[in-house]
Amino acid sequence: MSNFEEKWLDEKDKEALQYIEDITTKADEIQRQILNEILSKNANVEYLQKHGLDASTDSSTFKKLIPLVYYQQLRPYIARIADGDDSSILCSNPITEFFKSSGTSGEEHKLIPMYEQEFVRRLSFFSYITPRMKQLFPNINWHKAKGLNFHFAKPEFKTKGGIVVRSIFTNLHKRSSNLRSMPSGNNTSPDDIILCTDSYQSLYCQLLCGLYQNDVVFRVSALFASTLIHVFKFLENHWIDLATDIRTRTINPKITSSSVRESVMKIVVKPNPEVADLIENECGKGRWEGIITRLWPNAKYINAVVTGSMSQYIPLLNYYTNNLPIVSDHYGSSECFLGLNLDPLCNPDEVSYTLIPTMAYFEFLPIDMLNPKGEVNQRLVDLVDVKLGHEYELVITTFAGLYRYCMGDVVRVTGFKNKAPNFSFVRRKNVVLNISNEKTDEAGLHKAVEEGGRVMKQFGATIVDYTTYADISTIPGHYVLYWELTLDDLKEQNLNYIPCSVFEDCCLAIENSLNLLYRLARSHEKCINPLEIKIVKAGTFEKLMQLALNRGASITQYKTPRCLNSSQIHIIQLLESNLVSNYFSKNYPNLE
Ligand code: AMP
């Protein structure tokens, strides 16, 4: 490491960087220790005893006796804890809170049990990120610079048994003022604003504070890329009010929370006509390309997850930010923090995460031998035994009561950091379109949509967002893709200038990049009808997000569902009521 790179690193930072070296070097030993500790600590819990475990259980007996489970199998145990049964059901420590998972990628919400000491232990996960960024951006003044980090809290509630339920991010923000290592540290918005559970007021004021301090902002971030796109759209619609508030040191009357208003006033200490002029000049052009770097000229990078279903937003992020580097720094979930990207400035299409061996005991279910009943479990492999290029479903065992719990995430081994494997995120396992056993998964669908996106790009249109469903109301059934498009040239008011044939070609381009089973079913067996693209009005996917928020989802964790099913009829109705036009593939896909 050169002295230049070390410029901003204090002793704690250096320790955090060294810590990753140490734990990845000893990944196998640490994994053994973690499992031993989990089993000895929880030897008395009902769940493990029911499966025949006791205090002397070793790892191979554990693997023999404990079945693989999904959340559904744990639900009855979790329900008892939630209802107030305080015996040691899953975990010997009393459960102090539940984390509520997003449940927006096509599944239901989950309640993940947690206790205080375990969560504090896991927070070491984040201590690596800031030192690594200090190394990579030595030209940022890390003492003064602030992050414009968009985060949102959801209202908390208590279960019948009195246990608090909240999102993991609400928890993180409640403690962030005491935690220097948190990635959200040194934020332009005080925690009071982030913790305001009215997302409109919170977002407006986060933008207000971020714009007011525009010269010190070194990065713009959110947990997921989709949230940033939502924020940028909000800016497009609210810049006039924001500029007025900054010019006159007022706050729009729509912001009714007195604590939020007070917090804003502590940041916006005097009128700032220069920033107000900048906003009016730049946003007044009505051209959104590069708006982020125009308003925050010192921003050096964007920080958001852009892997998995989020990769869809990379072109739009590039558009709004004039291709600022995108840092997709971690992979985590309500169940467990999982992996860190140790090469944060890599190409966003090539992001890998190193699994952090102290977070949980990890096992890997080779993707070709998945058994939904969890019966065949001997052939799972340990963290240090995974094979380069192979795909696995991640299975975790945690201190807080998840044993051989299948995450539903499929990951691929891309390399190793010392003994710890690096993984790329491939897809959610249960997201699939299926009409004739062709099983188009999330990754295959995304690749095909990208292909369609390339066709549209030549005609000046970019896909803002998409979702799909397999319409089997007619026989044969067919794939329906709902697309929202944005036009690069804002002088064009609508899509009429693009000939129908372009959309039809686009349908075919998508079909041509779907898997062979799909193409055979379409072209040879003719048991799938032509693929259909349905264009929806601008703003439809914002409405879809709002629908999810009204039903309890959080903006921070929200993910557009990529494949809809019949239980999501309310979403399909919303999309249909915003329909602009539709197009079908006019040819058969090729079979090469
Ligand atoms: P939640 O518990 O609601 O925060 O959702 C966690 C899920 O989000 C994970 O199981 C993944 O499916 C997805 N996820 C989280 N981080 C990433 C990432 N870096 N890349 C892709 N997907 C992610």
Coordinates of C-alpha atoms and ligand atoms in Angstrom, one line a residue:
M1 CA 0.0 0.0 0.0
S2 CA 1.5 3.4 -0.9
N3 CA 1.6 6.3 1.6
F4 CA -0.8 8.2 -0.5
E5 CA -3.4 5.4 -0.1
E6 CA -2.8 5.4 3.6
K7 CA -3.3 9.1 4.0
W8 CA -6.7 9.0 5.6
L9 CA -6.4 5.6 7.4
D10 CA -6.3 5.6 11.2
E11 CA -5.4 2.6 13.3
K12 CA -9.0 1.3 13.4
D13 CA -9.2 1.5 9.6
K14 CA -6.0 -0.4 9.2
E15 CA -7.2 -3.0 11.7
A16 CA -10.5 -3.4 9.7
L17 CA -8.6 -4.0 6.5
Q18 CA -6.2 -6.4 8.1
Y19 CA -9.2 -8.2 9.7
I20 CA -10.5 -9.2 6.3
E21 CA -7.1 -10.6 5.4
D22 CA -7.0 -12.6 8.6
I23 CA -10.5 -14.1 8.5
T24 CA -10.4 -15.0 4.8
T25 CA -7.0 -16.7 5.4
K26 CA -8.5 -18.7 8.2
A27 CA -11.9 -19.2 6.6
D28 CA -12.1 -23.0 7.2
E29 CA -11.0 -22.8 10.8
I30 CA -13.4 -19.9 11.5
Q31 CA -16.3 -21.8 9.9
R32 CA -15.7 -24.8 12.1
Q33 CA -15.5 -22.6 15.2
I34 CA -18.7 -20.7 14.3
L35 CA -20.7 -24.0 13.9
N36 CA -19.3 -25.4 17.2
E37 CA -20.2 -22.2 19.0
I38 CA -23.7 -22.1 17.5
L39 CA -24.3 -25.7 18.4
S40 CA -22.9 -25.6 22.0
K41 CA -24.7 -22.3 22.7
N42 CA -28.1 -23.6 21.4
A43 CA -27.8 -27.3 22.3
N44 CA -30.8 -27.0 24.6
V45 CA -33.2 -25.4 22.1
E46 CA -36.4 -27.2 21.2
Y47 CA -35.8 -27.3 17.5
L48 CA -32.4 -28.9 17.7
Q49 CA -33.5 -31.3 20.4
K50 CA -36.5 -32.3 18.4
H51 CA -34.1 -33.4 15.7
G52 CA -32.0 -35.5 18.1
L53 CA -29.1 -33.1 18.7
D54 CA -27.5 -32.7 22.1
A55 CA -24.5 -30.8 23.6
S56 CA -22.0 -33.3 22.2
T57 CA -23.2 -33.0 18.6
D58 CA -20.4 -32.6 16.0
S59 CA -20.7 -31.1 12.6
S60 CA -21.3 -34.3 10.7
T61 CA -24.1 -35.4 13.0
F62 CA -25.6 -31.9 12.7
K63 CA -25.6 -32.3 8.9
K64 CA -27.1 -35.8 9.1
L65 CA -29.9 -34.9 11.5
I66 CA -30.9 -31.4 10.6
P67 CA -33.0 -31.0 7.5
L68 CA -32.7 -28.2 5.0
V69 CA -35.6 -25.8 5.5
Y70 CA -37.2 -22.8 3.9
Y71 CA -38.9 -20.0 5.8
Q72 CA -42.3 -21.8 5.5
Q73 CA -41.1 -24.7 7.6
L74 CA -39.9 -22.4 10.4
R75 CA -43.0 -20.3 10.3
P76 CA -44.8 -22.2 13.1
Y77 CA -41.8 -21.8 15.4
I78 CA -41.5 -18.2 14.7
A79 CA -45.2 -17.6 15.2
R80 CA -45.0 -19.1 18.7
I81 CA -42.1 -16.8 19.6
A82 CA -44.1 -13.8 18.1
D83 CA -47.1 -14.8 20.2
G84 CA -45.1 -14.7 23.4
D85 CA -43.8 -18.2 24.0
D86 CA -40.5 -17.3 25.6
S87 CA -39.1 -20.8 26.0
S88 CA -35.9 -21.6 24.0
I89 CA -37.6 -22.6 20.8
L90 CA -35.0 -21.7 18.2
C91 CA -32.4 -20.0 20.1
S92 CA -31.1 -20.0 23.7
N93 CA -31.0 -16.2 24.0
P94 CA -34.3 -14.5 24.3
I95 CA -35.4 -13.0 21.0
T96 CA -35.4 -9.2 21.4
E97 CA -36.7 -8.2 17.9
F98 CA -37.7 -9.4 14.5
F99 CA -36.3 -8.1 11.3
K100 CA -39.0 -7.8 8.6
S101 CA -37.7 -8.8 5.2
S102 CA -38.9 -6.9 2.1
G103 CA -41.0 -9.7 0.6
T104 CA -41.2 -7.7 -2.6
S105 CA -39.3 -10.0 -5.0
G106 CA -42.4 -12.2 -5.3
E107 CA -42.6 -13.6 -1.8
E108 CA -44.3 -12.8 1.4
H109 CA -42.8 -10.9 4.3
K110 CA -40.7 -12.9 6.7
L111 CA -40.0 -12.3 10.4
I112 CA -36.4 -13.0 11.2
P113 CA -35.6 -13.6 14.9
M114 CA -32.7 -11.6 16.3
Y115 CA -31.2 -10.7 19.7
E116 CA -29.1 -7.7 20.7
Q117 CA -25.7 -9.2 21.2
E118 CA -25.8 -11.2 18.0
F119 CA -26.7 -8.1 16.0
V120 CA -23.9 -6.1 17.6
R121 CA -21.5 -9.0 16.7
R122 CA -22.6 -8.9 13.1
L123 CA -22.0 -5.1 12.8
S124 CA -18.3 -5.8 12.3
F125 CA -19.3 -6.6 8.7
F126 CA -19.5 -2.9 7.8
S127 CA -16.2 -1.8 9.3
Y128 CA -14.3 -2.7 6.2
I129 CA -16.2 -0.5 3.7
T130 CA -15.1 3.0 4.7
P131 CA -11.4 2.3 5.0
R132 CA -11.4 0.6 1.6
M133 CA -13.1 3.6 0.1
K134 CA -10.5 5.9 1.8
Q135 CA -7.8 3.9 0.1
L136 CA -9.5 4.1 -3.3
F137 CA -10.4 7.8 -3.1
P138 CA -7.4 9.5 -1.3
N139 CA -8.4 12.8 -2.9
I140 CA -11.6 13.1 -1.0
N141 CA -11.3 15.0 2.2
W142 CA -12.7 12.3 4.4
H143 CA -12.9 14.5 7.5
K144 CA -15.2 17.0 5.8
A145 CA -17.0 15.1 3.1
K146 CA -20.5 13.9 3.5
G147 CA -22.6 11.2 1.9
L148 CA -26.0 11.9 0.5
N149 CA -27.4 8.6 1.6
F150 CA -31.1 7.9 0.9
H151 CA -32.5 5.6 3.6
F152 CA -36.1 5.3 4.8
A153 CA -37.6 3.9 8.0
K154 CA -40.8 2.0 8.3
P155 CA -43.2 2.2 11.3
E156 CA -42.3 -0.4 13.9
F157 CA -44.9 -2.6 15.5
K158 CA -45.1 -5.2 18.2
T159 CA -46.2 -8.8 17.9
K160 CA -48.9 -10.2 20.1
G161 CA -46.1 -11.3 22.5
G162 CA -44.7 -7.8 22.6
I163 CA -41.6 -8.3 20.4
V164 CA -40.7 -5.3 18.2
V165 CA -40.8 -5.8 14.4
R166 CA -38.9 -3.5 12.2
S167 CA -36.7 -3.4 9.2
I168 CA -33.0 -4.0 9.6
F169 CA -32.3 -0.5 8.3
T170 CA -34.6 1.1 10.8
N171 CA -32.5 -0.6 13.4
L172 CA -29.2 0.4 11.8
H173 CA -30.3 4.0 11.7
K174 CA -31.5 4.1 15.2
R175 CA -28.0 3.2 16.3
S176 CA -26.0 4.9 13.6
S177 CA -25.2 8.0 15.5
N178 CA -23.2 5.8 17.9
L179 CA -21.6 3.8 15.2
R180 CA -18.7 5.4 13.4
S181 CA -18.2 2.4 11.2
M182 CA -21.7 2.4 9.7
P183 CA -21.6 3.0 5.9
S184 CA -24.2 5.7 6.4
G185 CA -22.0 7.7 8.8
N186 CA -21.4 11.4 8.1
N187 CA -24.7 11.8 6.2
T188 CA -26.1 15.0 4.9
S189 CA -29.4 14.2 6.6
P190 CA -29.8 13.9 10.3
D191 CA -31.2 10.5 11.6
D192 CA -34.5 12.3 12.6
I193 CA -35.3 12.9 9.0
I194 CA -34.4 9.3 7.9
L195 CA -36.4 7.9 10.8
C196 CA -39.5 9.8 9.8
T197 CA -41.8 7.1 8.6
D198 CA -43.7 9.3 6.1
S199 CA -41.6 8.5 3.0
Y200 CA -42.7 11.6 1.1
Q201 CA -41.6 14.0 3.9
S202 CA -38.5 12.0 4.5
L203 CA -37.4 12.0 0.9
Y204 CA -38.2 15.7 0.3
C205 CA -36.1 16.7 3.3
Q206 CA -33.3 14.3 2.5
L207 CA -33.0 16.0 -0.9
L208 CA -33.3 19.4 0.7
C209 CA -30.5 18.8 3.1
G210 CA -28.4 17.1 0.4
L211 CA -28.9 20.0 -2.1
Y212 CA -28.2 22.7 0.5
Q213 CA -24.8 21.0 1.3
N214 CA -24.1 20.2 -2.3
D215 CA -20.5 21.2 -2.3
V216 CA -19.5 18.6 0.4
V217 CA -21.3 15.6 -1.0
F218 CA -18.8 13.0 -2.1
R219 CA -21.1 10.2 -2.9
V220 CA -24.8 9.6 -3.5
S221 CA -26.1 6.3 -2.2
A222 CA -29.1 4.1 -1.3
L223 CA -29.2 0.4 -0.5
F224 CA -30.6 -0.6 -3.9
A225 CA -30.3 1.1 -7.2
S226 CA -34.1 1.1 -7.6
T227 CA -34.3 3.5 -4.7
L228 CA -31.9 5.9 -6.4
I229 CA -34.0 5.9 -9.6
H230 CA -37.1 6.7 -7.5
V231 CA -35.2 9.6 -5.8
F232 CA -34.0 11.0 -9.2
K233 CA -37.6 10.9 -10.5
F234 CA -38.8 12.6 -7.3
L235 CA -36.2 15.3 -7.9
E236 CA -37.5 15.8 -11.5
N237 CA -40.9 16.5 -10.0
H238 CA -40.0 18.6 -7.0
W239 CA -37.0 20.7 -7.9
I240 CA -39.0 24.0 -8.1
D241 CA -40.2 23.6 -4.4
L242 CA -36.8 22.5 -3.3
A243 CA -35.1 25.5 -4.9
T244 CA -37.6 27.9 -3.4
D245 CA -37.1 26.4 0.1
I246 CA -33.3 26.8 -0.3
R247 CA -33.6 30.4 -1.6
T248 CA -35.8 31.6 1.2
R249 CA -34.9 29.2 4.0
T250 CA -38.5 27.9 4.2
I251 CA -40.0 24.5 4.2
N252 CA -42.8 23.4 1.9
P253 CA -46.1 23.2 3.9
K254 CA -46.5 19.6 2.8
I255 CA -43.8 18.8 5.4
T256 CA -45.9 18.7 8.5
S257 CA -43.8 16.8 11.0
S258 CA -42.5 19.4 13.4
S259 CA -39.4 17.3 14.4
V260 CA -38.5 16.9 10.8
R261 CA -38.9 20.7 10.1
E262 CA -36.7 21.4 13.1
S263 CA -34.1 19.0 12.0
V264 CA -34.0 20.6 8.5
M265 CA -33.7 24.1 10.0
K266 CA -30.6 23.0 11.9
I267 CA -29.0 22.1 8.6
V268 CA -30.4 24.9 6.4
V269 CA -29.1 27.7 8.6
K270 CA -29.4 30.5 6.1
P271 CA -30.9 31.2 2.6
N272 CA -28.6 30.0 -0.1
P273 CA -29.4 31.8 -3.4
E274 CA -26.4 30.3 -5.2
V275 CA -27.5 26.7 -4.7
A276 CA -31.1 27.8 -5.5
D277 CA -29.9 29.3 -8.8
L278 CA -27.9 26.2 -9.6
I279 CA -31.0 24.0 -9.1
E280 CA -33.2 26.3 -11.2
N281 CA -30.7 26.6 -14.0
E282 CA -29.8 22.9 -14.2
C283 CA -33.2 21.4 -13.6
G284 CA -34.9 24.2 -15.6
K285 CA -33.2 22.9 -18.8
G286 CA -35.5 19.9 -18.5
R287 CA -32.6 17.6 -19.5
W288 CA -31.9 15.0 -16.8
E289 CA -28.8 13.5 -18.3
G290 CA -25.9 14.0 -15.8
I291 CA -28.1 15.9 -13.4
I292 CA -26.5 14.3 -10.4
T293 CA -23.0 15.5 -11.3
R294 CA -24.4 18.9 -12.3
L295 CA -26.0 19.4 -8.9
W296 CA -23.4 17.6 -6.8
P297 CA -20.2 18.5 -8.7
N298 CA -17.9 16.9 -6.0
A299 CA -19.7 13.5 -6.0
K300 CA -17.1 10.9 -6.9
Y301 CA -19.2 7.8 -6.9
I302 CA -22.6 6.2 -6.6
N303 CA -23.1 3.6 -3.9
A304 CA -26.0 1.1 -4.4
V305 CA -26.5 -2.6 -5.0
V306 CA -26.6 -3.1 -8.8
T307 CA -26.4 -6.9 -8.9
G308 CA -29.2 -9.4 -9.4
S309 CA -32.5 -7.9 -10.3
M310 CA -30.9 -4.4 -9.7
S311 CA -28.6 -4.7 -12.7
Q312 CA -31.6 -3.5 -14.8
Y313 CA -31.0 0.0 -13.5
I314 CA -27.3 0.4 -14.4
P315 CA -28.0 2.2 -17.7
L316 CA -30.3 4.7 -16.0
L317 CA -27.9 5.3 -13.2
N318 CA -25.2 6.0 -15.8
Y319 CA -27.6 8.4 -17.6
Y320 CA -28.4 10.4 -14.5
T321 CA -24.8 10.5 -13.2
N322 CA -22.8 10.9 -16.3
N323 CA -21.2 7.5 -15.7
L324 CA -19.9 8.1 -12.2
P325 CA -18.3 4.9 -10.8
I326 CA -21.0 2.7 -9.3
V327 CA -19.9 0.9 -6.1
S328 CA -22.0 -2.2 -5.2
D329 CA -20.3 -2.9 -2.0
H330 CA -22.2 -5.6 -0.1
Y331 CA -24.6 -8.5 -0.3
G332 CA -26.8 -8.9 2.7
S333 CA -30.3 -9.8 3.9
S334 CA -32.5 -9.6 6.9
E335 CA -31.4 -13.1 7.8
C336 CA -27.7 -12.4 7.7
F337 CA -25.0 -10.1 6.3
L338 CA -23.3 -12.2 3.7
G339 CA -20.6 -10.8 1.4
L340 CA -18.4 -7.8 0.7
N341 CA -17.1 -6.5 -2.6
L342 CA -13.4 -6.2 -2.0
D343 CA -12.9 -4.6 -5.4
P344 CA -15.5 -1.9 -5.2
L345 CA -14.5 0.0 -8.3
C346 CA -14.8 -3.0 -10.6
N347 CA -17.1 -2.9 -13.6
P348 CA -20.7 -3.1 -12.2
D349 CA -21.3 -6.1 -14.5
E350 CA -18.5 -8.0 -12.8
V351 CA -19.2 -7.5 -9.2
S352 CA -18.4 -10.4 -6.8
Y353 CA -18.8 -10.6 -3.1
T354 CA -16.4 -12.4 -0.7
L355 CA -18.5 -14.3 1.8
I356 CA -17.5 -13.2 5.3
P357 CA -16.9 -16.4 7.3
T358 CA -17.6 -14.9 10.7
M359 CA -21.2 -14.0 9.8
A360 CA -22.8 -17.5 9.9
Y361 CA -22.0 -21.1 9.1
F362 CA -22.4 -21.4 5.4
E363 CA -23.2 -24.4 3.3
F364 CA -23.7 -24.6 -0.4
L365 CA -26.3 -26.7 -2.2
P366 CA -25.1 -27.4 -5.8
I367 CA -27.8 -26.0 -8.0
D368 CA -28.3 -29.2 -10.0
M369 CA -29.4 -31.3 -7.0
L370 CA -31.9 -29.0 -5.4
N371 CA -34.5 -30.9 -3.5
P372 CA -37.4 -28.7 -2.4
K373 CA -38.2 -31.1 0.4
G374 CA -34.7 -30.8 1.8
E375 CA -34.2 -34.6 1.9
V376 CA -31.0 -35.0 0.0
N377 CA -28.6 -33.0 2.1
Q378 CA -25.4 -35.0 2.3
R379 CA -23.9 -33.5 -0.8
L380 CA -23.9 -29.9 0.4
V381 CA -20.4 -28.4 0.4
D382 CA -18.6 -26.3 2.9
L383 CA -17.5 -22.7 2.3
V384 CA -13.9 -23.6 1.4
D385 CA -14.9 -26.5 -0.8
V386 CA -16.9 -24.8 -3.4
K387 CA -15.7 -25.0 -7.0
L388 CA -14.8 -22.2 -9.4
G389 CA -17.6 -21.6 -11.9
H390 CA -20.2 -23.7 -10.1
E391 CA -23.6 -22.4 -9.0
Y392 CA -25.0 -23.0 -5.5
E393 CA -27.9 -22.0 -3.4
L394 CA -26.7 -20.5 -0.2
V395 CA -27.7 -22.3 3.1
I396 CA -27.0 -20.6 6.4
T397 CA -26.9 -21.5 10.1
T398 CA -27.0 -18.6 12.5
F399 CA -26.6 -17.9 16.2
A400 CA -30.2 -16.4 16.2
G401 CA -32.0 -19.7 15.3
L402 CA -31.8 -20.4 11.6
Y403 CA -30.4 -23.9 11.0
R404 CA -29.6 -25.1 7.5
Y405 CA -31.9 -22.4 6.2
C406 CA -32.1 -22.1 2.4
M407 CA -31.8 -18.4 1.4
G408 CA -33.3 -18.9 -2.1
D409 CA -30.4 -17.0 -3.6
V410 CA -28.4 -18.6 -6.3
V411 CA -24.7 -17.6 -6.5
R412 CA -21.8 -18.5 -8.7
V413 CA -18.2 -18.9 -7.6
T414 CA -16.0 -16.4 -9.4
G415 CA -12.7 -16.8 -7.5
F416 CA -11.2 -16.8 -4.0
K417 CA -9.9 -14.2 -1.5
N418 CA -7.4 -16.3 0.3
K419 CA -9.5 -19.3 1.4
A420 CA -12.9 -17.5 1.2
P421 CA -14.8 -17.8 -2.0
N422 CA -16.0 -14.8 -4.1
F423 CA -19.5 -15.1 -5.5
S424 CA -21.5 -13.3 -8.1
F425 CA -25.2 -13.1 -7.5
V426 CA -27.0 -15.0 -10.1
R427 CA -30.8 -14.9 -9.3
R428 CA -33.5 -15.5 -6.8
K429 CA -34.4 -19.2 -7.1
N430 CA -38.2 -19.0 -7.1
V431 CA -38.5 -16.3 -9.7
V432 CA -39.5 -18.0 -12.9
L433 CA -41.8 -17.9 -15.9
N434 CA -43.1 -21.2 -16.9
I435 CA -45.7 -22.3 -19.5
S436 CA -44.3 -25.5 -20.9
N437 CA -41.6 -26.6 -18.5
E438 CA -39.1 -24.2 -20.1
K439 CA -38.5 -22.4 -16.7
T440 CA -37.2 -19.0 -17.6
D441 CA -35.4 -17.8 -14.5
E442 CA -34.7 -14.3 -13.3
A443 CA -31.2 -14.2 -14.9
G444 CA -32.3 -15.6 -18.2
L445 CA -35.2 -13.1 -18.3
H446 CA -33.0 -10.2 -17.5
K447 CA -30.5 -11.1 -20.2
A448 CA -33.4 -11.3 -22.7
V449 CA -34.8 -7.9 -21.6
E450 CA -31.4 -6.4 -22.0
E451 CA -31.4 -7.6 -25.6
G452 CA -34.7 -5.9 -26.2
G453 CA -33.4 -2.8 -24.5
R454 CA -30.5 -2.7 -27.0
V455 CA -33.1 -2.6 -29.9
M456 CA -35.0 0.2 -28.2
K457 CA -31.8 2.2 -27.5
Q458 CA -31.2 2.6 -31.2
F459 CA -34.5 4.5 -31.3
G460 CA -33.7 6.7 -28.4
A461 CA -35.8 4.9 -25.7
T462 CA -34.5 3.3 -22.5
I463 CA -36.3 0.8 -20.3
V464 CA -37.1 2.4 -16.9
D465 CA -38.4 -0.8 -15.4
Y466 CA -40.1 -4.0 -16.2
T467 CA -42.1 -6.9 -14.9
T468 CA -43.5 -10.0 -16.6
Y469 CA -46.1 -12.8 -16.2
A470 CA -47.0 -16.0 -18.0
D471 CA -50.5 -15.4 -19.3
I472 CA -52.2 -18.8 -19.5
S473 CA -55.7 -17.4 -19.7
T474 CA -55.6 -18.5 -23.4
I475 CA -54.2 -21.8 -24.8
P476 CA -51.4 -21.9 -25.6
G477 CA -50.2 -19.3 -23.1
H478 CA -47.7 -16.6 -23.8
Y479 CA -45.2 -14.3 -22.0
V480 CA -46.3 -10.7 -21.3
L481 CA -43.6 -8.1 -20.6
Y482 CA -44.7 -4.8 -19.1
W483 CA -42.3 -2.1 -20.0
E484 CA -42.0 1.5 -18.9
L485 CA -39.8 3.5 -21.3
T486 CA -38.2 6.9 -21.1
L487 CA -37.3 8.9 -24.2
D488 CA -33.7 10.2 -24.4
D489 CA -34.9 13.2 -26.5
L490 CA -37.4 15.0 -24.3
K491 CA -38.8 17.0 -27.2
E492 CA -40.5 13.8 -28.3
Q493 CA -43.7 13.7 -26.3
N494 CA -44.6 10.1 -26.9
L495 CA -43.5 6.9 -28.5
N496 CA -45.5 7.3 -31.8
Y497 CA -42.4 8.1 -33.8
I498 CA -41.1 4.6 -33.2
P499 CA -42.6 2.3 -35.8
C500 CA -44.6 -0.8 -34.6
S501 CA -42.2 -3.0 -36.5
V502 CA -39.4 -1.9 -34.0
F503 CA -41.4 -3.2 -31.1
E504 CA -42.2 -6.4 -32.9
D505 CA -38.5 -6.9 -33.7
C506 CA -37.8 -6.3 -30.1
C507 CA -40.3 -9.0 -29.1
L508 CA -38.4 -11.4 -31.4
A509 CA -35.0 -10.3 -30.1
I510 CA -36.2 -11.2 -26.6
E511 CA -37.5 -14.5 -27.7
N512 CA -34.2 -15.3 -29.5
S513 CA -32.3 -14.8 -26.4
L514 CA -34.6 -16.9 -24.2
N515 CA -33.4 -20.5 -23.4
L516 CA -33.6 -23.3 -25.9
L517 CA -36.6 -25.0 -24.2
Y518 CA -38.6 -21.8 -24.7
R519 CA -37.6 -21.5 -28.3
L520 CA -38.4 -25.1 -29.0
A521 CA -41.8 -24.8 -27.3
R522 CA -42.5 -21.7 -29.4
S523 CA -41.1 -22.6 -32.8
H524 CA -41.2 -26.4 -32.9
E525 CA -43.8 -27.7 -30.5
K526 CA -45.9 -24.5 -30.9
C527 CA -47.1 -24.8 -27.3
I528 CA -46.3 -21.2 -26.4
N529 CA -47.8 -18.2 -28.3
P530 CA -45.9 -15.1 -29.4
L531 CA -44.4 -13.0 -26.7
E532 CA -46.1 -9.7 -26.0
I533 CA -44.7 -6.4 -24.9
K534 CA -47.1 -4.1 -23.2
I535 CA -46.0 -0.5 -22.9
V536 CA -47.3 1.3 -19.8
K537 CA -47.5 5.1 -19.1
A538 CA -44.6 7.0 -17.6
G539 CA -44.7 6.7 -13.8
T540 CA -46.5 3.4 -13.7
F541 CA -43.7 1.6 -11.9
E542 CA -43.6 4.4 -9.3
K543 CA -47.3 3.6 -8.7
L544 CA -46.5 0.0 -8.4
M545 CA -43.9 0.8 -5.7
Q546 CA -46.4 3.0 -3.9
L547 CA -48.8 0.1 -3.9
A548 CA -46.2 -2.1 -2.3
L549 CA -45.4 0.7 0.3
N550 CA -49.1 1.0 1.1
R551 CA -49.0 -2.7 1.8
G552 CA -46.1 -2.4 4.3
A553 CA -43.0 -2.7 2.1
S554 CA -40.1 -0.3 2.8
I555 CA -38.6 2.0 0.1
T556 CA -35.1 1.0 1.3
Q557 CA -35.6 -2.7 0.7
Y558 CA -38.1 -2.5 -2.2
K559 CA -37.4 -4.6 -5.3
T560 CA -39.7 -4.6 -8.3
P561 CA -41.2 -8.1 -8.7
R562 CA -39.8 -9.5 -12.0
C563 CA -42.3 -12.3 -12.4
L564 CA -45.9 -11.9 -11.4
N565 CA -48.2 -14.7 -10.4
S566 CA -51.9 -15.1 -10.1
S567 CA -51.9 -14.0 -6.5
Q568 CA -50.6 -10.6 -7.6
I569 CA -53.7 -9.7 -9.6
H570 CA -53.8 -6.3 -7.9
I571 CA -50.4 -5.5 -9.6
I572 CA -51.6 -6.8 -13.0
Q573 CA -54.7 -4.7 -12.7
L574 CA -52.7 -1.6 -12.0
L575 CA -50.4 -2.3 -15.0
E576 CA -53.4 -2.9 -17.3
S577 CA -55.1 0.3 -16.2
N578 CA -51.9 2.2 -17.3
L579 CA -51.5 0.5 -20.7
V580 CA -50.4 2.6 -23.7
S581 CA -49.9 0.0 -26.4
N582 CA -49.0 -3.6 -27.0
Y583 CA -47.0 -5.5 -29.6
F584 CA -46.5 -9.2 -30.5
S585 CA -43.6 -11.1 -31.9
K586 CA -44.3 -11.6 -35.6
N587 CA -41.9 -14.4 -36.2
Y588 CA -40.6 -17.7 -34.7
P589 CA -37.5 -17.5 -32.7
N590 CA -34.5 -19.4 -34.1
L591 CA -33.4 -22.7 -32.8
E592 CA -29.6 -22.4 -33.1
Ligands
AMP1 P1 -34.2 -8.3 2.5 O1 -34.0 -9.3 3.5 O2 -35.6 -7.9 2.3 O3 -33.3 -7.1 2.6 O4 -33.8 -9.0 1.1 C1 -32.6 -9.7 1.0 C2 -32.5 -10.2 -0.4 O5 -32.1 -9.2 -1.3 C3 -31.3 -11.2 -0.6 O6 -31.7 -12.5 -0.2 C4 -31.1 -11.1 -2.1 O7 -32.0 -11.9 -2.8 C5 -31.3 -9.6 -2.3 N1 -30.0 -8.9 -2.3 C6 -29.4 -8.4 -1.2 N2 -28.2 -7.9 -1.5 C7 -28.0 -8.2 -2.8 C8 -27.0 -8.0 -3.7 N3 -25.8 -7.3 -3.4 N4 -27.1 -8.4 -5.0 C9 -28.3 -9.0 -5.4 N5 -29.3 -9.2 -4.6 C10 -29.2 -8.8 -3.3

